[in-house]
Short mmCIF file of C-alpha atoms in Angstrom, two decimals:
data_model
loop_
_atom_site.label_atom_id
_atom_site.label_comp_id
_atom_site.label_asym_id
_atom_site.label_seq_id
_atom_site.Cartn_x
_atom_site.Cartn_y
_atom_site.Cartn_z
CA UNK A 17 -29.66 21.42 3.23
CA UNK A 18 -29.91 22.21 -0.55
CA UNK A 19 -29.74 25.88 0.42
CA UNK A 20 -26.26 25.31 2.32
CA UNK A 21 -23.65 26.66 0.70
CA UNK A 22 -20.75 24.81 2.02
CA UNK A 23 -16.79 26.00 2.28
CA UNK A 24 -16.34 22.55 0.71
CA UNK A 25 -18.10 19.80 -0.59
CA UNK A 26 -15.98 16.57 -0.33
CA UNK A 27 -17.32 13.63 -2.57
CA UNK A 28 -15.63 10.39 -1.23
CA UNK A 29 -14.91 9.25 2.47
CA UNK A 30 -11.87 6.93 1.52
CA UNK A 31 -8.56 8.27 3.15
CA UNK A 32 -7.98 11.32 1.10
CA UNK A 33 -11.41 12.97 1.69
CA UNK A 34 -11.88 12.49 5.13
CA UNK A 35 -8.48 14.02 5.92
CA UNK A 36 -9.72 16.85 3.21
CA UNK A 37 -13.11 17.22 5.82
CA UNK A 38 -11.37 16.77 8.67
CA UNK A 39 -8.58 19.36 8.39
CA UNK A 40 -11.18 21.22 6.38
CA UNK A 41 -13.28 21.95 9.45
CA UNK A 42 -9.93 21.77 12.26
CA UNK A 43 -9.59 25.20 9.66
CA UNK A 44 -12.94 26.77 10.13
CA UNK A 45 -14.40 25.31 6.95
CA UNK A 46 -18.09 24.84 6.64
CA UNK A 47 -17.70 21.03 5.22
CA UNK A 48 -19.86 17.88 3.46
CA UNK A 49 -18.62 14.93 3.21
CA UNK A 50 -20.61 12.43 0.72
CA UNK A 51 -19.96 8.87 0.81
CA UNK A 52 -22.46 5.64 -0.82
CA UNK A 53 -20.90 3.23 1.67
CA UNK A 54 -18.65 4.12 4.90
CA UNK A 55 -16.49 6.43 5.95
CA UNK A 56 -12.59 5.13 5.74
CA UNK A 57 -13.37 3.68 2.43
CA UNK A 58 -12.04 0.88 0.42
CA UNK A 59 -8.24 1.09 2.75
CA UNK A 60 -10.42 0.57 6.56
CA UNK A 61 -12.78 -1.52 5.10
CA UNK A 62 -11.83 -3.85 2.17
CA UNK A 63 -8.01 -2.98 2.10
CA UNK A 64 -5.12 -2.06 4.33
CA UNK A 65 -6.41 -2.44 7.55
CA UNK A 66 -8.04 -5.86 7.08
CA UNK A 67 -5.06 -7.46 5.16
CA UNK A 68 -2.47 -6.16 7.76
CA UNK A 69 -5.18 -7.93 10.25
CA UNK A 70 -4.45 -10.85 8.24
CA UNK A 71 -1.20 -10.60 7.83
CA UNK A 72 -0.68 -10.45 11.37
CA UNK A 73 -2.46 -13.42 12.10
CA UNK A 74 -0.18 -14.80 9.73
CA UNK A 75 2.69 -14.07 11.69
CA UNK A 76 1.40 -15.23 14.50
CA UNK A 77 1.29 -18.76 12.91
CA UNK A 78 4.33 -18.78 11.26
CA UNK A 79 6.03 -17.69 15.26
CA UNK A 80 4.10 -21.02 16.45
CA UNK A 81 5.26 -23.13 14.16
CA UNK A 82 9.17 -22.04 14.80
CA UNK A 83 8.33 -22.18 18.80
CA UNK A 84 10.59 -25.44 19.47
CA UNK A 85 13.54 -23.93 18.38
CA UNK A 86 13.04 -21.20 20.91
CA UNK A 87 12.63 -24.00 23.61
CA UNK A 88 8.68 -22.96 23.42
CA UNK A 89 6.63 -26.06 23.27
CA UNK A 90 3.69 -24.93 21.25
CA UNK A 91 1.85 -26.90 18.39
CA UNK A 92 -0.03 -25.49 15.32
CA UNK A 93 -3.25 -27.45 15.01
CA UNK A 94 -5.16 -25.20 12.53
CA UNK A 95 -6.62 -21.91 11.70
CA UNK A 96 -10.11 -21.09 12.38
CA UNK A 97 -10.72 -19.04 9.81
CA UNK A 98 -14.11 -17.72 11.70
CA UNK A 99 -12.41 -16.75 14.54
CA UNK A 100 -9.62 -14.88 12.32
CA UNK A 101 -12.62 -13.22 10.19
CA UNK A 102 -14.18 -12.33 13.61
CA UNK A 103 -10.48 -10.38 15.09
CA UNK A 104 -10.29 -8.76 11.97
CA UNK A 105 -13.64 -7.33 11.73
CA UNK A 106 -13.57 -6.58 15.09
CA UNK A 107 -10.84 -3.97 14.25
CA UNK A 108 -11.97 -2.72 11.23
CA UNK A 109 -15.46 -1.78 13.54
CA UNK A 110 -13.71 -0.24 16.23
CA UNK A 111 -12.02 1.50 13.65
CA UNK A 112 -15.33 2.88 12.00
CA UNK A 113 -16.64 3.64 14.73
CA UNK A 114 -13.85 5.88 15.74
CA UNK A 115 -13.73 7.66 12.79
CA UNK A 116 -17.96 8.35 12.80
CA UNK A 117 -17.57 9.92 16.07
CA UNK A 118 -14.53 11.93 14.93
CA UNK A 119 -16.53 13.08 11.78
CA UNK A 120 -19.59 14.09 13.82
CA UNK A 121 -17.01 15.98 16.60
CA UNK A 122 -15.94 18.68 13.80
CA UNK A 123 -19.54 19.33 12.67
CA UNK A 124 -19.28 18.12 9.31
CA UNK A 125 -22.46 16.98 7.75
CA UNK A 126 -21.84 13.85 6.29
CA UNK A 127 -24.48 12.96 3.40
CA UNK A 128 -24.72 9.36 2.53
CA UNK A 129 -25.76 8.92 -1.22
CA UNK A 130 -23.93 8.37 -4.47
CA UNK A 131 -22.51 11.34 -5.60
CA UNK A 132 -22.08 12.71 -9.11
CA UNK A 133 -20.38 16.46 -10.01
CA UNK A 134 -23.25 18.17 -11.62
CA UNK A 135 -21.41 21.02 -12.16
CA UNK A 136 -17.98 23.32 -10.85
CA UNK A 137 -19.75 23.99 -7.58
CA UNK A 138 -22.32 21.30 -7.08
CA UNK A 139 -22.55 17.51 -6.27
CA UNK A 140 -25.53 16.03 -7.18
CA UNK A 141 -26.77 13.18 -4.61
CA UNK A 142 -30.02 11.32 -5.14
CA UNK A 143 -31.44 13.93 -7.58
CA UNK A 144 -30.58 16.82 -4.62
CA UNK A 145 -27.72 19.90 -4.85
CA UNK A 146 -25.05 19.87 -2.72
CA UNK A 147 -23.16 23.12 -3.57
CA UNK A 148 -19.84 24.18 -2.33
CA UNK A 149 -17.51 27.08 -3.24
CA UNK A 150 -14.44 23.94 -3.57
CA UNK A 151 -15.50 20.60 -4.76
CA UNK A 152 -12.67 17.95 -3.66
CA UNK A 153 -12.88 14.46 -5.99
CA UNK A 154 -11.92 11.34 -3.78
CA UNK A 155 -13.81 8.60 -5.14
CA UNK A 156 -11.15 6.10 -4.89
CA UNK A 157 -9.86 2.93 -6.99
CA UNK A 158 -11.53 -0.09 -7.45
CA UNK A 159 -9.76 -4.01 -8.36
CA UNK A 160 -8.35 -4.60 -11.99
CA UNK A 161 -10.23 -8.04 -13.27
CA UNK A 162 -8.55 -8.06 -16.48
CA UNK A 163 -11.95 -8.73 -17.82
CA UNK A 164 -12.60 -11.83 -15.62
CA UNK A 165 -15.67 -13.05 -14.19
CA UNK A 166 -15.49 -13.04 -10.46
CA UNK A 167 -16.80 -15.44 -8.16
CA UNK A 168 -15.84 -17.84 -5.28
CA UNK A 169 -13.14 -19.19 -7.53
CA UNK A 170 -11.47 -16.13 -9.36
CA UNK A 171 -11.11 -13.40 -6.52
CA UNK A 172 -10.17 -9.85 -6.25
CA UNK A 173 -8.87 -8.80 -2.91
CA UNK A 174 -12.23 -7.94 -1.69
CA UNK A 175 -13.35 -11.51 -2.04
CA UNK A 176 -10.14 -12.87 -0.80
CA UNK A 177 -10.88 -11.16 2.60
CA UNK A 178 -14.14 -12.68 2.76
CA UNK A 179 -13.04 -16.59 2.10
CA UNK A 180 -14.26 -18.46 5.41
CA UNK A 181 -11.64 -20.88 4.95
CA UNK A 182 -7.51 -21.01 4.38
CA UNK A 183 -7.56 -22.00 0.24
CA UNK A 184 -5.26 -25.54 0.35
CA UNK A 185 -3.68 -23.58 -2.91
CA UNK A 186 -3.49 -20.53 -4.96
CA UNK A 187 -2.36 -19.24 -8.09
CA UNK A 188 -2.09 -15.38 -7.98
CA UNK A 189 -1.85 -13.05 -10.68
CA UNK A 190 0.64 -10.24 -10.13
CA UNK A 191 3.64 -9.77 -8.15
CA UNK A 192 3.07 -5.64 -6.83
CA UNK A 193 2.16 -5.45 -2.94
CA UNK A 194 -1.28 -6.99 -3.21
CA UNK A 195 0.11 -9.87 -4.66
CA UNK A 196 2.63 -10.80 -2.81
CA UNK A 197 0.84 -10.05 0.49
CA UNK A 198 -1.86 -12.31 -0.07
CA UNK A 199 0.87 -14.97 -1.20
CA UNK A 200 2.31 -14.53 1.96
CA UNK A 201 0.22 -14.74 4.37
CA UNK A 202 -2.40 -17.82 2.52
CA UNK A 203 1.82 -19.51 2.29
CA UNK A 204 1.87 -19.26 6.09
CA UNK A 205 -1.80 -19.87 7.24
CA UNK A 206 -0.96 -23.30 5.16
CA UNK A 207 -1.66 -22.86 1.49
CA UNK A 208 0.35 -24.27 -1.50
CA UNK A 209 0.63 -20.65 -3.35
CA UNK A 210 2.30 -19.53 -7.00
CA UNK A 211 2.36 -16.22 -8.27
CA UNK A 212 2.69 -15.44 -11.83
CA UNK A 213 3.62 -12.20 -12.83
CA UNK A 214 4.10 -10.57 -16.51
CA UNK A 215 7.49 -8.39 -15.71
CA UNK A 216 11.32 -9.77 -15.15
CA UNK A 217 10.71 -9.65 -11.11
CA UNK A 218 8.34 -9.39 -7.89
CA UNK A 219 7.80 -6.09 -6.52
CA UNK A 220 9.17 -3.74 -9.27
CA UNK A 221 8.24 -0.99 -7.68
CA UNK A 222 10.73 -1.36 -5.30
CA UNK A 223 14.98 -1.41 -5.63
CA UNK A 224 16.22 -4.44 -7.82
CA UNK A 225 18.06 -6.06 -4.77
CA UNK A 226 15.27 -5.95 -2.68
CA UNK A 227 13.13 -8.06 -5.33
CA UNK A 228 15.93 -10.56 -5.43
CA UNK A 229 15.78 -10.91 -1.54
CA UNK A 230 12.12 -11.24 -1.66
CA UNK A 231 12.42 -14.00 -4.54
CA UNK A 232 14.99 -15.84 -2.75
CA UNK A 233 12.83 -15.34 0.67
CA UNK A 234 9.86 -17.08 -1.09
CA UNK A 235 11.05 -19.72 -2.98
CA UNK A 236 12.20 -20.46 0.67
CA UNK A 237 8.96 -20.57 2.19
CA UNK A 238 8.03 -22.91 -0.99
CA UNK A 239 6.08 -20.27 -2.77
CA UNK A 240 6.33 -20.84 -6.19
CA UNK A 241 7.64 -17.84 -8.41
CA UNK A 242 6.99 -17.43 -11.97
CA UNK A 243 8.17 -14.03 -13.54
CA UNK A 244 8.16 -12.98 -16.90
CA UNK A 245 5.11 -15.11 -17.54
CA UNK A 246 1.79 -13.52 -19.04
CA UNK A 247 -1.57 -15.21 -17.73
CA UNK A 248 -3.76 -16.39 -20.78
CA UNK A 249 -6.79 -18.09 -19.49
CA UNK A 250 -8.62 -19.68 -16.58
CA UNK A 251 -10.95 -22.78 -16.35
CA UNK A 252 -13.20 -23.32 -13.65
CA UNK A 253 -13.86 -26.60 -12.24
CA UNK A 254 -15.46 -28.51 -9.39
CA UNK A 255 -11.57 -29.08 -7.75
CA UNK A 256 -11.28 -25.24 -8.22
CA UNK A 257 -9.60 -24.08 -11.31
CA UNK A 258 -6.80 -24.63 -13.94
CA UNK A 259 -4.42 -21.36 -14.74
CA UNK A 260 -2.90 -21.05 -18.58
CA UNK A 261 -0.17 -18.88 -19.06
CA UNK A 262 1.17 -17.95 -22.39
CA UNK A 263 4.09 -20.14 -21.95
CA UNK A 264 2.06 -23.18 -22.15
CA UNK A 265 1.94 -23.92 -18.97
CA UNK A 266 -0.64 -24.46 -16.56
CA UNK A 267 -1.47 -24.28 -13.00
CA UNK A 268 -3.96 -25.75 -10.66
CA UNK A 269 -5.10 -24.17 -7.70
CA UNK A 270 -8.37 -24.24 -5.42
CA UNK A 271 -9.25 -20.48 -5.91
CA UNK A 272 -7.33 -17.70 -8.43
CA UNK A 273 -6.37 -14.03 -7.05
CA UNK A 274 -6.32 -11.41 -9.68
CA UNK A 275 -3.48 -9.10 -7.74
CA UNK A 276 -2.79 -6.86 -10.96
CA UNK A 277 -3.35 -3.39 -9.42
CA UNK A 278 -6.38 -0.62 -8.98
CA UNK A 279 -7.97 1.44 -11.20
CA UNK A 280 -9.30 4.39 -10.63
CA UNK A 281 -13.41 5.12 -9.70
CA UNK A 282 -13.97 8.20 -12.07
CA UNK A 283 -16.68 6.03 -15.03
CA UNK A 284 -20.25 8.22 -15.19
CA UNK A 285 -19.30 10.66 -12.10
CA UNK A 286 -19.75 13.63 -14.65
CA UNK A 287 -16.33 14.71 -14.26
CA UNK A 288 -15.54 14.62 -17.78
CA UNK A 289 -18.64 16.55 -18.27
CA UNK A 290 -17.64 18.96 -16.15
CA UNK A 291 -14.94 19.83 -18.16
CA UNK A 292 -12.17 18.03 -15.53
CA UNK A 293 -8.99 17.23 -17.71
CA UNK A 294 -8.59 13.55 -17.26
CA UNK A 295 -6.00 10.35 -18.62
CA UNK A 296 -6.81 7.07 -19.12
CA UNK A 297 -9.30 7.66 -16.81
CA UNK A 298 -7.14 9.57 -14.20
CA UNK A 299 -7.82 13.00 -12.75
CA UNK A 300 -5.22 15.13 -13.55
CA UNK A 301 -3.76 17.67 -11.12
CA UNK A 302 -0.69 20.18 -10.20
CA UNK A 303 1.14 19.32 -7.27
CA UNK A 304 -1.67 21.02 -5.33
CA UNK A 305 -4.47 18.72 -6.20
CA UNK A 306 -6.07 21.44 -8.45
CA UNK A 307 -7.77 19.89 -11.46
CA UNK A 308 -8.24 21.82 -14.85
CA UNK A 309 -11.80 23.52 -13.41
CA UNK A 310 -11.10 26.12 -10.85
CA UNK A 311 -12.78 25.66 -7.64
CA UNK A 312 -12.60 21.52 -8.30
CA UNK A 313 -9.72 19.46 -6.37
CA UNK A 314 -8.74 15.70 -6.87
CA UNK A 315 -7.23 13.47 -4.28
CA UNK A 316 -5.73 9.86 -3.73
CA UNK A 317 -6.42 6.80 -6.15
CA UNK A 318 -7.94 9.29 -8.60
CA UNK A 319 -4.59 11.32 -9.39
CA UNK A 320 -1.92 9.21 -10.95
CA UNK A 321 0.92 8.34 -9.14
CA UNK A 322 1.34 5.83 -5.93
CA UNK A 323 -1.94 4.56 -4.90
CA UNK A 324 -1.43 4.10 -0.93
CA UNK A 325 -3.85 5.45 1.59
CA UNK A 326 -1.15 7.52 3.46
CA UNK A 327 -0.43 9.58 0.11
CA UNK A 328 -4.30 10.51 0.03
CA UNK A 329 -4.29 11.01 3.01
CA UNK A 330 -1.30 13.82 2.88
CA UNK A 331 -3.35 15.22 -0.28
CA UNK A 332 -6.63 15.88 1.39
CA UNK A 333 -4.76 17.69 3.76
CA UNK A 334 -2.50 19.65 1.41
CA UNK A 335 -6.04 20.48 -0.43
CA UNK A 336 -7.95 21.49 2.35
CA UNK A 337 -4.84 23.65 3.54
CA UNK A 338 -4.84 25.53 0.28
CA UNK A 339 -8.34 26.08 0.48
CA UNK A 340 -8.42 27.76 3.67
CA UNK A 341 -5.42 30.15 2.44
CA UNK A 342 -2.76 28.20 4.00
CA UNK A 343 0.85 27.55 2.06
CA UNK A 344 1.67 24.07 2.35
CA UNK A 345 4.38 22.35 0.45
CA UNK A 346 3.07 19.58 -2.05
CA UNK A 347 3.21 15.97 -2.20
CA UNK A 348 5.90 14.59 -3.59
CA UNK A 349 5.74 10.92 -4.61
CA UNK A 350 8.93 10.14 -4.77
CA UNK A 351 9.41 11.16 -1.01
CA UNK A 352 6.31 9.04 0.14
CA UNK A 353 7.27 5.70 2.21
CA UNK A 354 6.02 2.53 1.17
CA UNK A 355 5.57 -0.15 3.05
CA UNK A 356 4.86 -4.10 1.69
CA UNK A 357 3.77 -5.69 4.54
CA UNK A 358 4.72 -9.76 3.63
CA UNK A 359 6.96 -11.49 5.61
CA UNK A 360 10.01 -10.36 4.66
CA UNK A 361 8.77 -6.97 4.99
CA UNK A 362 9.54 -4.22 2.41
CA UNK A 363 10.25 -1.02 3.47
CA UNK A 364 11.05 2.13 1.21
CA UNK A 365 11.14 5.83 0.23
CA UNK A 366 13.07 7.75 -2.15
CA UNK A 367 14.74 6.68 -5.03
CA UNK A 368 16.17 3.31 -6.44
CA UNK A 369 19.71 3.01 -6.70
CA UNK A 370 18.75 2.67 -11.15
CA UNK A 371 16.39 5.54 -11.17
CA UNK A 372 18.59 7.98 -9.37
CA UNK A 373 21.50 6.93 -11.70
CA UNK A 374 19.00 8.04 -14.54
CA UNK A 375 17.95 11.27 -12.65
CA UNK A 376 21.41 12.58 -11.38
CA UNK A 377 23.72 10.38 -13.49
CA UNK A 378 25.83 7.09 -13.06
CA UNK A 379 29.06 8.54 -11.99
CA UNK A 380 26.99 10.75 -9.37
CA UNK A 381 25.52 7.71 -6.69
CA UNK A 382 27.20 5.44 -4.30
CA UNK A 383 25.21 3.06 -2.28
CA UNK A 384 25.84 0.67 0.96
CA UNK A 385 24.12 -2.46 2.27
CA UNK A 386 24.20 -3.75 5.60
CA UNK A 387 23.41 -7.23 5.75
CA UNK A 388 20.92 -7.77 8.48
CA UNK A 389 22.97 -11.22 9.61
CA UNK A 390 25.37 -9.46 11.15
CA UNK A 391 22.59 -7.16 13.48
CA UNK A 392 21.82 -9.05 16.98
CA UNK A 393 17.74 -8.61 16.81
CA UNK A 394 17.74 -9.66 13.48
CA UNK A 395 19.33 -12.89 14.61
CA UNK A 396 17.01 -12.99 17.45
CA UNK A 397 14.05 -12.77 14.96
CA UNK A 398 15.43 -15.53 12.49
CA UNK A 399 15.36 -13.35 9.53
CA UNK A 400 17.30 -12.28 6.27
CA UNK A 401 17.47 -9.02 4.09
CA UNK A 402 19.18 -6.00 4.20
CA UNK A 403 19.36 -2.42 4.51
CA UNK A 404 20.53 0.14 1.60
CA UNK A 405 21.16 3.42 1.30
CA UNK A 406 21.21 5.01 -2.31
CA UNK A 407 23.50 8.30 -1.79
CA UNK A 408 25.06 11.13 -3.99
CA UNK A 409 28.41 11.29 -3.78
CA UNK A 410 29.20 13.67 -1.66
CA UNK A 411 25.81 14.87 -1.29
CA UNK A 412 22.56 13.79 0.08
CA UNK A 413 21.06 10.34 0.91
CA UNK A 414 18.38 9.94 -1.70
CA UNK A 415 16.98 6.72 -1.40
CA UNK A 416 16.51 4.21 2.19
CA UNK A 417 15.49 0.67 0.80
CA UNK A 418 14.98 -2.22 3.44
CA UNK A 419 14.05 -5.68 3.64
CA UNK A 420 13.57 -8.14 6.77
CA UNK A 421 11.48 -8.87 9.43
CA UNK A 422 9.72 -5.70 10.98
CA UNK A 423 11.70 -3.14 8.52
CA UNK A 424 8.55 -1.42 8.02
CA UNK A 425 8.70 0.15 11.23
CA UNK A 426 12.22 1.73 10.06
CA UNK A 427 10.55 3.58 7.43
CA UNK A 428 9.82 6.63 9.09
CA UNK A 429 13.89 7.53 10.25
CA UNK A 430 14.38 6.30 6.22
CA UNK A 431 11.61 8.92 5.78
CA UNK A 432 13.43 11.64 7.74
CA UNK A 433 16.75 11.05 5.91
CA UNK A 434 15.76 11.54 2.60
CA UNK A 435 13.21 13.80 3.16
CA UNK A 436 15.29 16.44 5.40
CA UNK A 437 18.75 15.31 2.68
CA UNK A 438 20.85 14.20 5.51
CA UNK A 439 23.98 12.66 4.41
CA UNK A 440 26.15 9.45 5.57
CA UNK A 441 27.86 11.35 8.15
CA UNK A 442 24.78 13.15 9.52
CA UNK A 443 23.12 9.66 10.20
CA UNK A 444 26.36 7.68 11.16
CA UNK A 445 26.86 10.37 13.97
CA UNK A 446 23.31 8.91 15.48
CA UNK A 447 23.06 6.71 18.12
CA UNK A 448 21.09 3.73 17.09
CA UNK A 449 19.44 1.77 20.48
CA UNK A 450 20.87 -1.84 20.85
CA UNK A 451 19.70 -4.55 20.00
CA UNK A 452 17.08 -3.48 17.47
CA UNK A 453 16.74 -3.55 13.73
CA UNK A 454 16.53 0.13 13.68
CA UNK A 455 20.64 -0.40 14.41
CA UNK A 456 20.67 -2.20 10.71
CA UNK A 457 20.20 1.62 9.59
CA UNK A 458 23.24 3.10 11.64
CA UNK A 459 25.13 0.35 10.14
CA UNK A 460 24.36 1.04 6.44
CA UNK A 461 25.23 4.52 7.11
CA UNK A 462 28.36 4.06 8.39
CA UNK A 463 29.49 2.15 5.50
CA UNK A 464 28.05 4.93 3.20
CA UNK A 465 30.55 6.89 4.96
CA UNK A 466 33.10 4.78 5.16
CA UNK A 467 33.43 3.75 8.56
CA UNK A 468 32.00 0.59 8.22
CA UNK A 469 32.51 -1.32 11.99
CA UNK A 470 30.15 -4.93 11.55
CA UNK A 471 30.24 -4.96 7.47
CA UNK A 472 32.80 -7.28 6.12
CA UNK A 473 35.69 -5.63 3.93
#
């Protein structure tokens, strides 16, 4: 094998490189793919796939416990937390699987090892030479511990999907996606949860009315909210442990999630050796994943911006299109949907109604919201939120922010208008199916073009 000279050598099997392989070889490309643990990475394995498991069975609990009102006579009597581990791994195997036999379909040779760029055209694995003429960098992201020992009392994610029991409570450090999904679903599986985040709201990723919704949503559901509050300190002790922020305050919980984002997996890989450009520990690219060392390529958690699997993903395949010769268009962040899968659901792409003020100007934007109360599923479903459009006036749709039960599944017609610039009248002129939430969408865009029929005023 050390004499192959391989089309590409792809060091990672996360999201972004196996999309690199597999479109890679779906191109002709001789391909490796390197990987120390398993193929689908940290999002099939320790991330997206198992929390959404979770989440679901989350749901699931929460839909029980509202039965009655329905005229369903069902009881919650507990969560076996075995049997949840045991549906969720069952997924995330049949998963794996899957994707193995996929990998081994289009002949590419994966190589398990630690990998380590030796050079512009070589991966070094286990003291052996892989060489390719492209080397594509998709060694992930890894959990932020802001220095903390970690244990069965302080948890990143990772840890959090292993607990074989429900915590009875939980303080949670940071209020970004992780955060508040975990809060979520531990609130609805039973658990007395608080989240403590540094900035002025939850989710600030996302549009400022959606964070409010979300805030309002929780305090609801008895989740405890604390924003603008910096974490200090943590004891441990035999009841769990005892939170101090730098209010002080403290907080006592069973177990502590640290929620405060990924960094990314570059430390002693050689890149910076190899003369790769990097910041703050980032690979940095152009919009084609090219790095600063020709013939070397960087995808997903690695390259600053969004970290979501789906982004990587659309990277390795932009790369591996480019390095077959194709032209495909880059990956634009700001066009990428996001979806935060807590109950309410967040759903979003495009920009906030603030930061396309600051891009194209205050005077330029208009924006409508349809409240979800006045949409028949949504009443059907018992839940609250909304659905806004950020436009220019008299221009495109720029921004499709959501929040309610099952709004994530709206993202992708949210995608399609702001990716394709379709304006208020191009998406009022749709026929939205009745009754479903995707209707809430129709309705926003009528009142963005002033035709509003079930908004009031």
């Amino acid at each position: 094998m050390t004499d192959t000279v391989y089309d590409m050598v792809v060091l990672g099997a996360g999201s972004g490189g196996y999309a690199a392989a597999l479109r890679g070889a779906q191109l002709g490309l001789r391909v490796a793919l390197i990987e120390a643990d398993k193929v689908g990475g940290t999002c099939l394995h320790r991330g997206c796939v198992p929390t959404k498991a979770l989440l679901h069975a989350a749901e699931t609990a929460d839909a029980v416990r509202g039965a009655r009102a329905l005229g369903v006579d069902a009881e919650l009597r507990g969560v076996d937390m075995a049997a949840l581990n045991a549906y969720k791994d069952s997924i995330v195997t049949r998963m794996y699987k899957g994707l193995q036999g996929l990998v081994a379909s289009r002949g590419i040779d994966l190589i398990a090892g630690r990998g380590r760029l030796a050079a512009s055209d070589a991966v070094e694995v286990d003291g052996r030479a892989v060489r390719g003429r492209n080397i594509v960098l998709a060694t992930g992201s890894y959990s932020k511990t802001l220095g903390q020992r970690i244990d069965e009392r302080v948890l990143t994610s990772e840890g959090a999907l292993r607990l074989e029991r429900v915590p009875a409570s939980a303080v949670v450090l940071g209020g970004g996606v992780i955060g508040v999904e975990f809060a979520s679903a531990w609130a609805s599986l039973g658990a007395r949860v608080t989240i403590v985040e540094a900035l002025p709201r939850l989710v600030p990723g996302e549009d400022e009315a959606v964070s409010k919704q979300l805030e309002r949503a929780f305090r609801k559901r008895r989740i405890a909210v604390r924003t603008n509050t910096m974490f200090e300190s943590v004891e441990r002790h035999d009841g769990g442990v005892t939170v101090h922020t730098q209010d002080g305050k403290t907080h006592d919980a069973e177990v502590m999630l640290i929620a405060v984002g990924r960094g990314p997996v570059t430390a002693d890989l050689g890149y910076e050796q190899a003369g790769v450009a990097m910041d703050r520990g980032f690979v940095t690219t152009d919009g084609f994943g090219r790095t600063s060392v020709p013939g070397v390529w960087a995808v997903g958690d690695i390259v600053p911006g969004v970290q979501l699997a789906h982004r990587g993903f659309a990277q390795g395949i932009v790369v591996a299109e480019k390095i077959a010769g194709l032209d495909p268009a880059p990956v634009d962040d700001a066009l990428v949907p996001k979806v935060t899968f807590c109950e309410p659901e967040i759903a979003s792409v495009g920009l906030t109604e603030a930061r396309a003020r600051q891009v194209h100007g205050a005077d330029a934007v208009t924006t409508a919201e349809f409240n979800v109360a006045g949409n028949a599923k949504s009443q059907i479903l018992g839940t609250q939120g909304f659905v806004k459009l950020v436009s220019l006036k008299d221009g495109p749709i720029v921004g499709f922010h959501a929040i309610g039960a099952r709004m994530g599944e709206q993202v992708g017609e949210g995608q399609l208008i702001v990716n394709w610039e379709a304006d208020a009248d191009d998406v009022a002129a749709l026929v939205h199916a009745h009754p479903t939430q995707n209707e809430t969408l129709g309705e926003a865009a009528m009142a963005l073009a002033g035709k509003p029929l079930h908004n009031h005023g």
